[in-house]
Amino acid sequence: MYNVEIVGTGSFVPENRVSNEDISKFVDTSDEWISERTGIKERRISTKENTADLAAMAARSALDDAGISPEELDLIIVATVTPEHFTPSTACLVQAKLGAYKATCFDISAACSGFIFGLTIAEQFIKTGLFKTALVIGAEVLSKIVDWNDRSTCVIFADGAGAAVLKRGVQGIISEVTGSDGNGAESIACHAVPLKNKFCDFSKDKANYLSMNGREIFKFAVKIIPECIEKVLEDSGYSIDQVKHIIPHQANIRILDAAAKKLQINKERFYVNIQRYGNTSGASIALALDEMSKGGLLRNGDLIILVGFGAGLTYGAMMLKWTKDRNNNEEENNDAHNG
Ligand code: COA
């Protein structure tokens, strides 16, 4: 088996900033309510770009950061619940935009856990030797599926994209956990097309908007975040005190406060940027990782845990050792082949 590391990150958000005050002009809400209940102050809402556009911008930034050309990519995975088409996949659209013609491309649907699921899938391909280089993107234009008259959801969700380039190399990815609970499918959902054809019509007049049972999701998140973190710690053999940063899905500041309390750690250990971007689902962890990396917050050797949860229900975590800033070359890659 080969070792796998992250060698570059990137992100992109639409230009259009929407503050809590802006939202309070068209639904009955306030900056005070949104800030206190969620931690969100503003978010980016696309007026130009669709999902593949955001994804490609984040991808270019990650490839630049990694010093890798699109032609070197063997695999492109886009984690999204807001693709532009049922088919083709957003990943194929990104491939064409980048000119990454060698890559195998597909999308995955795991909502806010999508980036962790994507990293885990890409890792398996590289570990086994089938591929050397992969691009994983989390990209969402949630503003397309949000009901802008529903104050319980429109204040939370937003648009953005984040990406990471993975390569065969030294051991960056240490341990991971993924899981799903389909019994919670209706807790947060956006219906697509009902069964309707020439021979039957079971269609119900369900709106194609995101619906959410906020309290259910809150409880689920507070339970699952500590469980996922404890699992990756157990598998890695490290203790929570050795972990430098926890980069969680940015859903709600109060969820993170409660999870920190359960884990008996200082809440400052969780990286938070929800105040600026809201909940960007599959993009949120990737966006935060890139912001930390570009902001100089990550040092080689730092242990980092990524953790997410979301619609499905889905959940996952990954423990990484940060290695990005070390010079990586073919000899070292070959040395790392221990299988
Ligand atoms: N502005 C003002 N009032 C609002 C509001 C808004 N944007 N949204 C809901 N309210 C009202 C409700 O109507 C309710 O009023 P009522 O008491 O008169 O009935 C009151 O606020 C409390 O609503 P409730 O839903 O109990 O609030 P809450 O404290 O649970 O907070 C969430 C709501 C959505 C912020 C919270 O449940 C949450 O964050 N859950 C997790 C959601 C999540 O993370 N989703 C993404 C998963 S990836």
mmCIF file of C-alpha atoms and ligand atoms in Angstrom:
data_model
loop_
_atom_site.group_PDB
_atom_site.id
_atom_site.type_symbol
_atom_site.label_atom_id
_atom_site.label_comp_id
_atom_site.label_asym_id
_atom_site.label_seq_id
_atom_site.Cartn_x
_atom_site.Cartn_y
_atom_site.Cartn_z
ATOM 1 C CA MET A 1 0.000 0.000 0.000
ATOM 2 C CA TYR A 2 1.136 3.557 -0.717
ATOM 3 C CA ASN A 3 0.956 6.517 1.611
ATOM 4 C CA VAL A 4 -1.229 9.471 0.684
ATOM 5 C CA GLU A 5 -0.803 13.173 1.468
ATOM 6 C CA ILE A 6 -2.484 16.466 0.685
ATOM 7 C CA VAL A 7 -0.112 18.531 -1.454
ATOM 8 C CA GLY A 8 -2.282 21.548 -2.242
ATOM 9 C CA THR A 9 -5.508 23.282 -1.267
ATOM 10 C CA GLY A 10 -7.706 25.907 -2.875
ATOM 11 C CA SER A 11 -11.044 27.636 -2.472
ATOM 12 C CA PHE A 12 -13.338 30.102 -4.130
ATOM 13 C CA VAL A 13 -16.428 31.989 -2.983
ATOM 14 C CA PRO A 14 -18.778 34.228 -4.973
ATOM 15 C CA GLU A 15 -18.203 37.956 -4.688
ATOM 16 C CA ASN A 16 -21.715 38.821 -3.509
ATOM 17 C CA ARG A 17 -21.766 39.228 0.308
ATOM 18 C CA VAL A 18 -25.161 38.958 1.984
ATOM 19 C CA SER A 19 -25.379 40.162 5.580
ATOM 20 C CA ASN A 20 -27.940 39.169 8.203
ATOM 21 C CA GLU A 21 -29.431 42.651 7.828
ATOM 22 C CA ASP A 22 -29.864 42.033 4.089
ATOM 23 C CA ILE A 23 -31.828 38.836 4.817
ATOM 24 C CA SER A 24 -33.939 40.529 7.461
ATOM 25 C CA LYS A 25 -35.301 42.790 4.687
ATOM 26 C CA PHE A 26 -37.254 39.913 3.132
ATOM 27 C CA VAL A 27 -37.927 37.407 5.954
ATOM 28 C CA ASP A 28 -38.917 38.009 9.579
ATOM 29 C CA THR A 29 -35.519 37.625 11.238
ATOM 30 C CA SER A 30 -32.741 39.753 12.720
ATOM 31 C CA ASP A 31 -28.974 39.947 12.941
ATOM 32 C CA GLU A 32 -29.308 39.265 16.670
ATOM 33 C CA TRP A 33 -31.298 36.029 16.176
ATOM 34 C CA ILE A 34 -29.049 34.667 13.433
ATOM 35 C CA SER A 35 -25.777 35.584 15.185
ATOM 36 C CA GLU A 36 -26.834 34.194 18.561
ATOM 37 C CA ARG A 37 -28.427 30.975 17.274
ATOM 38 C CA THR A 38 -25.895 30.128 14.549
ATOM 39 C CA GLY A 39 -22.771 32.319 14.697
ATOM 40 C CA ILE A 40 -23.331 33.484 11.100
ATOM 41 C CA LYS A 41 -22.829 37.177 10.301
ATOM 42 C CA GLU A 42 -22.665 37.043 6.519
ATOM 43 C CA ARG A 43 -22.464 34.573 3.636
ATOM 44 C CA ARG A 44 -21.690 34.557 -0.098
ATOM 45 C CA ILE A 45 -24.569 34.040 -2.526
ATOM 46 C CA SER A 46 -23.806 33.485 -6.182
ATOM 47 C CA THR A 47 -25.196 35.836 -8.811
ATOM 48 C CA LYS A 48 -23.051 34.524 -11.670
ATOM 49 C CA GLU A 49 -21.392 31.199 -11.053
ATOM 50 C CA ASN A 50 -23.001 27.774 -10.945
ATOM 51 C CA THR A 51 -21.493 24.812 -9.056
ATOM 52 C CA ALA A 52 -18.968 23.729 -11.707
ATOM 53 C CA ASP A 53 -17.703 27.317 -12.035
ATOM 54 C CA LEU A 54 -17.032 27.591 -8.300
ATOM 55 C CA ALA A 55 -15.528 24.084 -8.292
ATOM 56 C CA ALA A 56 -13.173 24.857 -11.181
ATOM 57 C CA MET A 57 -11.964 28.084 -9.557
ATOM 58 C CA ALA A 58 -11.213 26.247 -6.289
ATOM 59 C CA ALA A 59 -9.553 23.452 -8.270
ATOM 60 C CA ARG A 60 -7.243 25.827 -10.157
ATOM 61 C CA SER A 61 -6.183 27.396 -6.883
ATOM 62 C CA ALA A 62 -5.453 23.949 -5.377
ATOM 63 C CA LEU A 63 -3.475 22.827 -8.441
ATOM 64 C CA ASP A 64 -1.408 26.054 -8.344
ATOM 65 C CA ASP A 65 -0.774 25.526 -4.649
ATOM 66 C CA ALA A 66 0.352 21.952 -5.328
ATOM 67 C CA GLY A 67 2.417 22.882 -8.394
ATOM 68 C CA ILE A 68 0.596 20.217 -10.377
ATOM 69 C CA SER A 69 -0.751 20.557 -13.911
ATOM 70 C CA PRO A 70 -4.302 19.425 -14.767
ATOM 71 C CA GLU A 71 -2.874 16.799 -17.163
ATOM 72 C CA GLU A 72 -1.301 14.996 -14.220
ATOM 73 C CA LEU A 73 -4.655 14.322 -12.550
ATOM 74 C CA ASP A 74 -5.829 10.702 -12.563
ATOM 75 C CA LEU A 75 -9.049 11.354 -10.667
ATOM 76 C CA ILE A 76 -11.494 14.212 -10.020
ATOM 77 C CA ILE A 77 -14.210 13.786 -7.412
ATOM 78 C CA VAL A 78 -16.753 16.524 -6.781
ATOM 79 C CA ALA A 79 -18.770 16.302 -3.570
ATOM 80 C CA THR A 80 -21.974 18.253 -4.090
ATOM 81 C CA VAL A 81 -25.707 18.162 -3.454
ATOM 82 C CA THR A 82 -26.285 21.049 -5.844
ATOM 83 C CA PRO A 83 -24.994 19.843 -9.234
ATOM 84 C CA GLU A 84 -26.139 21.670 -12.349
ATOM 85 C CA HIS A 85 -27.303 18.435 -13.997
ATOM 86 C CA PHE A 86 -28.513 14.943 -13.152
ATOM 87 C CA THR A 87 -26.018 14.030 -15.827
ATOM 88 C CA PRO A 88 -23.260 14.773 -16.778
ATOM 89 C CA SER A 89 -21.561 15.002 -13.415
ATOM 90 C CA THR A 90 -20.144 18.288 -12.149
ATOM 91 C CA ALA A 91 -16.751 16.538 -12.053
ATOM 92 C CA CYS A 92 -16.894 16.023 -15.848
ATOM 93 C CA LEU A 93 -17.719 19.718 -16.327
ATOM 94 C CA VAL A 94 -14.756 20.622 -14.126
ATOM 95 C CA GLN A 95 -12.519 18.252 -16.077
ATOM 96 C CA ALA A 96 -13.369 20.062 -19.328
ATOM 97 C CA LYS A 97 -12.823 23.488 -17.749
ATOM 98 C CA LEU A 98 -9.405 22.433 -16.428
ATOM 99 C CA GLY A 99 -8.325 20.335 -19.419
ATOM 100 C CA ALA A 100 -7.623 17.391 -17.114
ATOM 101 C CA TYR A 101 -8.207 14.861 -19.864
ATOM 102 C CA LYS A 102 -6.511 11.856 -18.223
ATOM 103 C CA ALA A 103 -8.759 11.960 -15.153
ATOM 104 C CA THR A 104 -11.619 9.650 -14.229
ATOM 105 C CA CYS A 105 -14.395 11.935 -13.022
ATOM 106 C CA PHE A 106 -17.493 11.473 -10.903
ATOM 107 C CA ASP A 107 -19.639 13.196 -8.273
ATOM 108 C CA ILE A 108 -20.606 11.950 -4.850
ATOM 109 C CA SER A 109 -23.647 12.899 -2.799
ATOM 110 C CA ALA A 110 -22.901 12.916 0.914
ATOM 111 C CA ALA A 111 -23.968 16.483 1.736
ATOM 112 C CA CYS A 112 -21.880 18.171 4.414
ATOM 113 C CA SER A 113 -19.754 15.029 4.919
ATOM 114 C CA GLY A 114 -19.018 15.011 1.171
ATOM 115 C CA PHE A 115 -15.483 16.385 1.316
ATOM 116 C CA ILE A 116 -14.433 13.765 3.889
ATOM 117 C CA PHE A 117 -16.136 11.001 1.892
ATOM 118 C CA GLY A 118 -14.380 12.296 -1.261
ATOM 119 C CA LEU A 119 -10.964 12.359 0.420
ATOM 120 C CA THR A 120 -11.539 8.838 1.725
ATOM 121 C CA ILE A 121 -12.482 7.510 -1.728
ATOM 122 C CA ALA A 122 -9.540 9.233 -3.432
ATOM 123 C CA GLU A 123 -7.216 7.904 -0.731
ATOM 124 C CA GLN A 124 -8.273 4.313 -1.500
ATOM 125 C CA PHE A 125 -7.476 4.698 -5.216
ATOM 126 C CA ILE A 126 -4.018 6.103 -4.448
ATOM 127 C CA LYS A 127 -3.272 3.677 -1.600
ATOM 128 C CA THR A 128 -3.814 0.664 -3.845
ATOM 129 C CA GLY A 129 -1.606 2.088 -6.600
ATOM 130 C CA LEU A 130 -4.326 2.472 -9.246
ATOM 131 C CA PHE A 131 -3.924 6.263 -9.303
ATOM 132 C CA LYS A 132 -1.141 8.639 -8.245
ATOM 133 C CA THR A 133 -2.803 12.037 -8.176
ATOM 134 C CA ALA A 134 -6.353 13.058 -7.315
ATOM 135 C CA LEU A 135 -8.360 16.236 -6.956
ATOM 136 C CA VAL A 136 -11.224 16.313 -4.448
ATOM 137 C CA ILE A 137 -13.584 19.272 -4.549
ATOM 138 C CA GLY A 138 -16.490 20.223 -2.309
ATOM 139 C CA ALA A 139 -18.689 22.706 -4.165
ATOM 140 C CA GLU A 140 -22.185 24.015 -3.543
ATOM 141 C CA VAL A 141 -24.616 26.586 -4.790
ATOM 142 C CA LEU A 142 -27.145 25.950 -2.047
ATOM 143 C CA SER A 143 -28.882 29.233 -2.842
ATOM 144 C CA LYS A 144 -30.528 27.329 -5.762
ATOM 145 C CA ILE A 145 -32.362 24.928 -3.468
ATOM 146 C CA VAL A 146 -33.064 27.178 -0.499
ATOM 147 C CA ASP A 147 -36.602 28.492 -0.075
ATOM 148 C CA TRP A 148 -35.919 32.211 0.336
ATOM 149 C CA ASN A 149 -39.236 32.581 2.160
ATOM 150 C CA ASP A 150 -38.283 30.013 4.816
ATOM 151 C CA ARG A 151 -36.442 31.832 7.598
ATOM 152 C CA SER A 152 -35.444 28.594 9.322
ATOM 153 C CA THR A 153 -33.150 27.612 6.414
ATOM 154 C CA CYS A 154 -32.424 30.644 4.223
ATOM 155 C CA VAL A 155 -30.382 32.300 6.975
ATOM 156 C CA ILE A 156 -28.056 29.290 7.252
ATOM 157 C CA PHE A 157 -27.060 27.957 3.829
ATOM 158 C CA ALA A 158 -24.689 29.562 1.331
ATOM 159 C CA ASP A 159 -22.438 29.080 -1.694
ATOM 160 C CA GLY A 160 -18.737 28.282 -2.067
ATOM 161 C CA ALA A 161 -16.124 25.707 -3.037
ATOM 162 C CA GLY A 162 -12.943 24.195 -1.635
ATOM 163 C CA ALA A 163 -10.497 21.680 -3.057
ATOM 164 C CA ALA A 164 -7.511 19.524 -2.194
ATOM 165 C CA VAL A 165 -4.931 17.732 -4.327
ATOM 166 C CA LEU A 166 -3.897 14.300 -3.019
ATOM 167 C CA LYS A 167 -0.780 12.461 -4.073
ATOM 168 C CA ARG A 168 1.119 9.310 -3.445
ATOM 169 C CA GLY A 169 3.817 10.404 -0.982
ATOM 170 C CA VAL A 170 4.566 10.316 2.718
ATOM 171 C CA GLN A 171 1.936 9.462 5.292
ATOM 172 C CA GLY A 172 -0.376 12.475 5.439
ATOM 173 C CA ILE A 173 -3.671 10.667 5.912
ATOM 174 C CA ILE A 174 -3.482 8.634 9.110
ATOM 175 C CA SER A 175 -6.988 7.400 9.884
ATOM 176 C CA GLU A 176 -10.574 7.977 8.899
ATOM 177 C CA VAL A 177 -14.137 7.040 9.669
ATOM 178 C CA THR A 178 -17.247 7.373 7.526
ATOM 179 C CA GLY A 179 -20.834 6.358 8.176
ATOM 180 C CA SER A 180 -24.458 6.857 7.257
ATOM 181 C CA ASP A 181 -27.898 6.557 8.839
ATOM 182 C CA GLY A 182 -30.643 6.520 6.237
ATOM 183 C CA ASN A 183 -33.305 6.451 8.955
ATOM 184 C CA GLY A 184 -32.648 10.158 9.338
ATOM 185 C CA ALA A 185 -33.142 10.844 5.628
ATOM 186 C CA GLU A 186 -36.084 13.197 6.090
ATOM 187 C CA SER A 187 -34.447 15.291 8.831
ATOM 188 C CA ILE A 188 -32.777 17.343 6.167
ATOM 189 C CA ALA A 189 -33.783 16.820 2.563
ATOM 190 C CA CYS A 190 -34.350 18.323 -0.837
ATOM 191 C CA HIS A 191 -36.597 16.218 -3.052
ATOM 192 C CA ALA A 192 -35.695 15.790 -6.716
ATOM 193 C CA VAL A 193 -38.024 14.123 -9.230
ATOM 194 C CA PRO A 194 -40.952 11.949 -8.065
ATOM 195 C CA LEU A 195 -41.839 8.690 -9.827
ATOM 196 C CA LYS A 196 -43.804 9.816 -12.843
ATOM 197 C CA ASN A 197 -43.891 8.204 -16.274
ATOM 198 C CA LYS A 198 -46.274 7.017 -18.999
ATOM 199 C CA PHE A 199 -47.402 4.092 -16.838
ATOM 200 C CA CYS A 200 -47.791 5.661 -13.428
ATOM 201 C CA ASP A 201 -47.912 8.952 -11.615
ATOM 202 C CA PHE A 202 -47.026 8.911 -7.936
ATOM 203 C CA SER A 203 -45.990 12.514 -7.996
ATOM 204 C CA LYS A 204 -46.863 14.549 -4.977
ATOM 205 C CA ASP A 205 -46.675 18.280 -4.984
ATOM 206 C CA LYS A 206 -43.486 18.485 -2.969
ATOM 207 C CA ALA A 207 -41.447 21.612 -3.454
ATOM 208 C CA ASN A 208 -37.888 21.085 -4.629
ATOM 209 C CA TYR A 209 -36.551 23.093 -1.718
ATOM 210 C CA LEU A 210 -34.382 22.178 1.200
ATOM 211 C CA SER A 211 -36.344 21.304 4.332
ATOM 212 C CA MET A 212 -34.785 20.750 7.738
ATOM 213 C CA ASN A 213 -35.680 19.660 11.242
ATOM 214 C CA GLY A 214 -33.119 21.903 12.923
ATOM 215 C CA ARG A 215 -33.479 20.444 16.422
ATOM 216 C CA GLU A 216 -33.035 16.825 15.214
ATOM 217 C CA ILE A 217 -29.932 17.767 13.259
ATOM 218 C CA PHE A 218 -28.549 19.698 16.199
ATOM 219 C CA LYS A 219 -28.879 16.666 18.513
ATOM 220 C CA PHE A 220 -27.415 14.326 15.902
ATOM 221 C CA ALA A 221 -24.428 16.632 15.322
ATOM 222 C CA VAL A 222 -23.600 17.045 19.004
ATOM 223 C CA LYS A 223 -23.598 13.259 19.417
ATOM 224 C CA ILE A 224 -21.765 12.292 16.218
ATOM 225 C CA ILE A 225 -18.925 14.870 16.195
ATOM 226 C CA PRO A 226 -17.316 13.569 19.424
ATOM 227 C CA GLU A 227 -17.909 9.942 18.357
ATOM 228 C CA CYS A 228 -16.145 10.477 15.016
ATOM 229 C CA ILE A 229 -13.246 12.307 16.644
ATOM 230 C CA GLU A 230 -12.830 9.591 19.271
ATOM 231 C CA LYS A 231 -12.841 6.891 16.550
ATOM 232 C CA VAL A 232 -10.078 8.476 14.431
ATOM 233 C CA LEU A 233 -8.037 9.108 17.575
ATOM 234 C CA GLU A 234 -8.417 5.494 18.678
ATOM 235 C CA ASP A 235 -7.407 4.171 15.240
ATOM 236 C CA SER A 236 -4.404 6.494 15.038
ATOM 237 C CA GLY A 237 -3.075 5.904 18.544
ATOM 238 C CA TYR A 238 -2.821 9.663 19.190
ATOM 239 C CA SER A 239 -4.520 11.504 22.028
ATOM 240 C CA ILE A 240 -6.704 14.578 21.640
ATOM 241 C CA ASP A 241 -3.988 16.666 23.350
ATOM 242 C CA GLN A 242 -1.583 15.883 20.506
ATOM 243 C CA VAL A 243 -4.005 17.239 17.907
ATOM 244 C CA LYS A 244 -3.207 20.820 16.869
ATOM 245 C CA HIS A 245 -6.412 21.734 15.027
ATOM 246 C CA ILE A 246 -9.901 20.362 14.555
ATOM 247 C CA ILE A 247 -11.510 21.589 11.352
ATOM 248 C CA PRO A 248 -15.237 20.893 11.576
ATOM 249 C CA HIS A 249 -18.090 21.302 9.140
ATOM 250 C CA GLN A 250 -19.304 24.853 9.695
ATOM 251 C CA ALA A 251 -22.972 24.366 10.574
ATOM 252 C CA ASN A 252 -23.602 26.199 13.817
ATOM 253 C CA ILE A 253 -21.290 27.665 16.451
ATOM 254 C CA ARG A 254 -23.493 26.306 19.258
ATOM 255 C CA ILE A 255 -23.102 22.752 17.902
ATOM 256 C CA LEU A 256 -19.312 23.153 18.132
ATOM 257 C CA ASP A 257 -19.501 24.607 21.645
ATOM 258 C CA ALA A 258 -21.609 21.637 22.783
ATOM 259 C CA ALA A 259 -19.307 19.111 21.048
ATOM 260 C CA ALA A 260 -16.245 20.700 22.701
ATOM 261 C CA LYS A 261 -17.927 20.403 26.076
ATOM 262 C CA LYS A 262 -18.647 16.705 25.469
ATOM 263 C CA LEU A 263 -15.037 16.113 24.432
ATOM 264 C CA GLN A 264 -13.843 18.126 27.445
ATOM 265 C CA ILE A 265 -11.683 20.341 25.275
ATOM 266 C CA ASN A 266 -11.445 24.093 24.890
ATOM 267 C CA LYS A 267 -13.837 25.233 22.161
ATOM 268 C CA GLU A 268 -11.016 27.297 20.631
ATOM 269 C CA ARG A 269 -9.579 23.993 19.351
ATOM 270 C CA PHE A 270 -12.271 24.036 16.640
ATOM 271 C CA TYR A 271 -11.469 26.288 13.679
ATOM 272 C CA VAL A 272 -14.441 28.518 12.929
ATOM 273 C CA ASN A 273 -15.172 30.674 9.890
ATOM 274 C CA ILE A 274 -18.964 30.282 9.829
ATOM 275 C CA GLN A 275 -19.352 33.989 10.666
ATOM 276 C CA ARG A 276 -18.091 34.847 7.166
ATOM 277 C CA TYR A 277 -19.411 32.017 4.985
ATOM 278 C CA GLY A 278 -22.448 30.419 6.646
ATOM 279 C CA ASN A 279 -23.044 26.723 5.991
ATOM 280 C CA THR A 280 -21.628 25.788 2.576
ATOM 281 C CA SER A 281 -22.300 22.040 3.040
ATOM 282 C CA GLY A 282 -19.775 19.920 1.067
ATOM 283 C CA ALA A 283 -17.513 22.947 0.596
ATOM 284 C CA SER A 284 -17.219 24.047 4.211
ATOM 285 C CA ILE A 285 -14.383 21.838 5.516
ATOM 286 C CA ALA A 286 -12.362 22.297 2.313
ATOM 287 C CA LEU A 287 -12.836 26.053 2.476
ATOM 288 C CA ALA A 288 -11.703 26.152 6.107
ATOM 289 C CA LEU A 289 -8.694 23.904 5.407
ATOM 290 C CA ASP A 290 -7.571 26.175 2.569
ATOM 291 C CA GLU A 291 -8.098 29.303 4.634
ATOM 292 C CA MET A 292 -5.949 27.854 7.419
ATOM 293 C CA SER A 293 -3.239 26.676 5.053
ATOM 294 C CA LYS A 294 -3.013 29.952 3.129
ATOM 295 C CA GLY A 295 -3.253 31.889 6.392
ATOM 296 C CA GLY A 296 -0.092 30.141 7.652
ATOM 297 C CA LEU A 297 -1.915 28.406 10.494
ATOM 298 C CA LEU A 298 -0.781 24.893 9.525
ATOM 299 C CA ARG A 299 2.786 23.730 10.123
ATOM 300 C CA ASN A 300 4.429 20.584 8.851
ATOM 301 C CA GLY A 301 3.955 17.807 11.358
ATOM 302 C CA ASP A 302 0.754 19.298 12.791
ATOM 303 C CA LEU A 303 -1.915 16.713 13.524
ATOM 304 C CA ILE A 304 -5.299 17.811 12.224
ATOM 305 C CA ILE A 305 -8.749 16.283 12.434
ATOM 306 C CA LEU A 306 -11.409 17.055 9.830
ATOM 307 C CA VAL A 307 -14.933 16.214 10.995
ATOM 308 C CA GLY A 308 -18.319 16.533 9.318
ATOM 309 C CA PHE A 309 -21.960 15.499 9.421
ATOM 310 C CA GLY A 310 -24.950 16.202 7.256
ATOM 311 C CA ALA A 311 -27.927 15.115 5.231
ATOM 312 C CA GLY A 312 -28.317 11.417 4.601
ATOM 313 C CA LEU A 313 -27.679 11.319 7.429
ATOM 314 C CA THR A 314 -23.945 11.058 6.876
ATOM 315 C CA TYR A 315 -20.900 11.584 9.061
ATOM 316 C CA GLY A 316 -17.157 11.219 8.940
ATOM 317 C CA ALA A 317 -13.769 12.300 10.199
ATOM 318 C CA MET A 318 -10.183 12.102 9.015
ATOM 319 C CA MET A 319 -6.912 12.490 10.877
ATOM 320 C CA LEU A 320 -4.057 14.026 8.909
ATOM 321 C CA LYS A 321 -0.472 14.915 9.520
ATOM 322 C CA TRP A 322 0.202 18.169 7.651
ATOM 323 C CA THR A 323 3.042 17.595 5.154
ATOM 324 C CA LYS A 324 2.205 20.017 2.369
ATOM 325 C CA ASP A 325 5.133 22.377 2.730
ATOM 326 C CA ARG A 326 7.790 19.738 2.524
ATOM 327 C CA ASN A 327 9.525 19.197 -0.842
ATOM 328 C CA ASN A 328 8.124 16.092 -2.317
ATOM 329 C CA ASN A 329 9.838 14.212 -5.134
ATOM 330 C CA GLU A 330 9.641 10.912 -6.931
ATOM 331 C CA GLU A 331 12.428 9.226 -4.910
ATOM 332 C CA GLU A 332 10.637 10.025 -1.681
ATOM 333 C CA ASN A 333 7.402 8.771 -3.187
ATOM 334 C CA ASN A 334 9.065 5.518 -4.124
ATOM 335 C CA ASP A 335 10.576 5.204 -0.630
ATOM 336 C CA ALA A 336 7.098 5.601 0.782
ATOM 337 C CA HIS A 337 5.927 2.497 -1.062
ATOM 338 C CA ASN A 338 5.924 -0.045 1.726
ATOM 339 C CA GLY A 339 3.542 -2.561 0.224
HETATM 340 N N1 COA B 1 -35.220 34.307 12.691
HETATM 341 C C1 COA B 1 -36.018 34.509 13.744
HETATM 342 N N2 COA B 1 -36.707 33.525 14.337
HETATM 343 C C2 COA B 1 -36.571 32.282 13.825
HETATM 344 C C3 COA B 1 -35.755 32.008 12.716
HETATM 345 C C4 COA B 1 -35.065 33.089 12.142
HETATM 346 N N3 COA B 1 -34.253 32.937 11.106
HETATM 347 N N4 COA B 1 -35.821 30.692 12.449
HETATM 348 C C5 COA B 1 -36.650 30.139 13.347
HETATM 349 N N5 COA B 1 -37.106 31.105 14.168
HETATM 350 C C6 COA B 1 -38.033 30.986 15.313
HETATM 351 C C7 COA B 1 -38.901 29.764 15.226
HETATM 352 O O1 COA B 1 -40.048 30.026 14.436
HETATM 353 C C8 COA B 1 -39.250 29.565 16.685
HETATM 354 O O2 COA B 1 -40.264 30.460 17.031
HETATM 355 P P1 COA B 1 -41.430 30.021 18.044
HETATM 356 O O3 COA B 1 -40.712 29.716 19.345
HETATM 357 O O4 COA B 1 -42.283 31.241 18.098
HETATM 358 O O5 COA B 1 -42.064 28.832 17.426
HETATM 359 C C9 COA B 1 -37.983 30.001 17.424
HETATM 360 O O6 COA B 1 -37.263 30.799 16.498
HETATM 361 C C10 COA B 1 -37.119 28.863 17.886
HETATM 362 O O7 COA B 1 -36.977 27.959 16.797
HETATM 363 P P2 COA B 1 -36.105 26.667 16.919
HETATM 364 O O8 COA B 1 -36.144 25.955 15.616
HETATM 365 O O9 COA B 1 -36.471 25.925 18.155
HETATM 366 O O10 COA B 1 -34.662 27.343 17.141
HETATM 367 P P3 COA B 1 -33.307 26.668 17.488
HETATM 368 O O11 COA B 1 -32.744 27.252 18.703
HETATM 369 O O12 COA B 1 -33.389 25.163 17.405
HETATM 370 O O13 COA B 1 -32.381 27.156 16.285
HETATM 371 C C11 COA B 1 -31.465 26.342 14.240
HETATM 372 C C12 COA B 1 -32.720 26.793 14.975
HETATM 373 C C13 COA B 1 -31.857 25.925 12.841
HETATM 374 C C14 COA B 1 -30.488 27.510 14.196
HETATM 375 C C15 COA B 1 -30.846 25.156 15.031
HETATM 376 O O14 COA B 1 -31.819 24.202 15.317
HETATM 377 C C16 COA B 1 -29.735 24.512 14.276
HETATM 378 O O15 COA B 1 -28.742 25.123 13.951
HETATM 379 N N6 COA B 1 -29.845 23.205 14.012
HETATM 380 C C17 COA B 1 -28.852 22.508 13.243
HETATM 381 C C18 COA B 1 -29.048 22.801 11.814
HETATM 382 C C19 COA B 1 -27.885 22.430 10.974
HETATM 383 O O16 COA B 1 -26.775 22.450 11.426
HETATM 384 N N7 COA B 1 -28.152 22.116 9.733
HETATM 385 C C20 COA B 1 -27.157 21.791 8.794
HETATM 386 C C21 COA B 1 -26.778 20.394 8.920
HETATM 387 S S1 COA B 1 -25.478 20.070 7.863
#
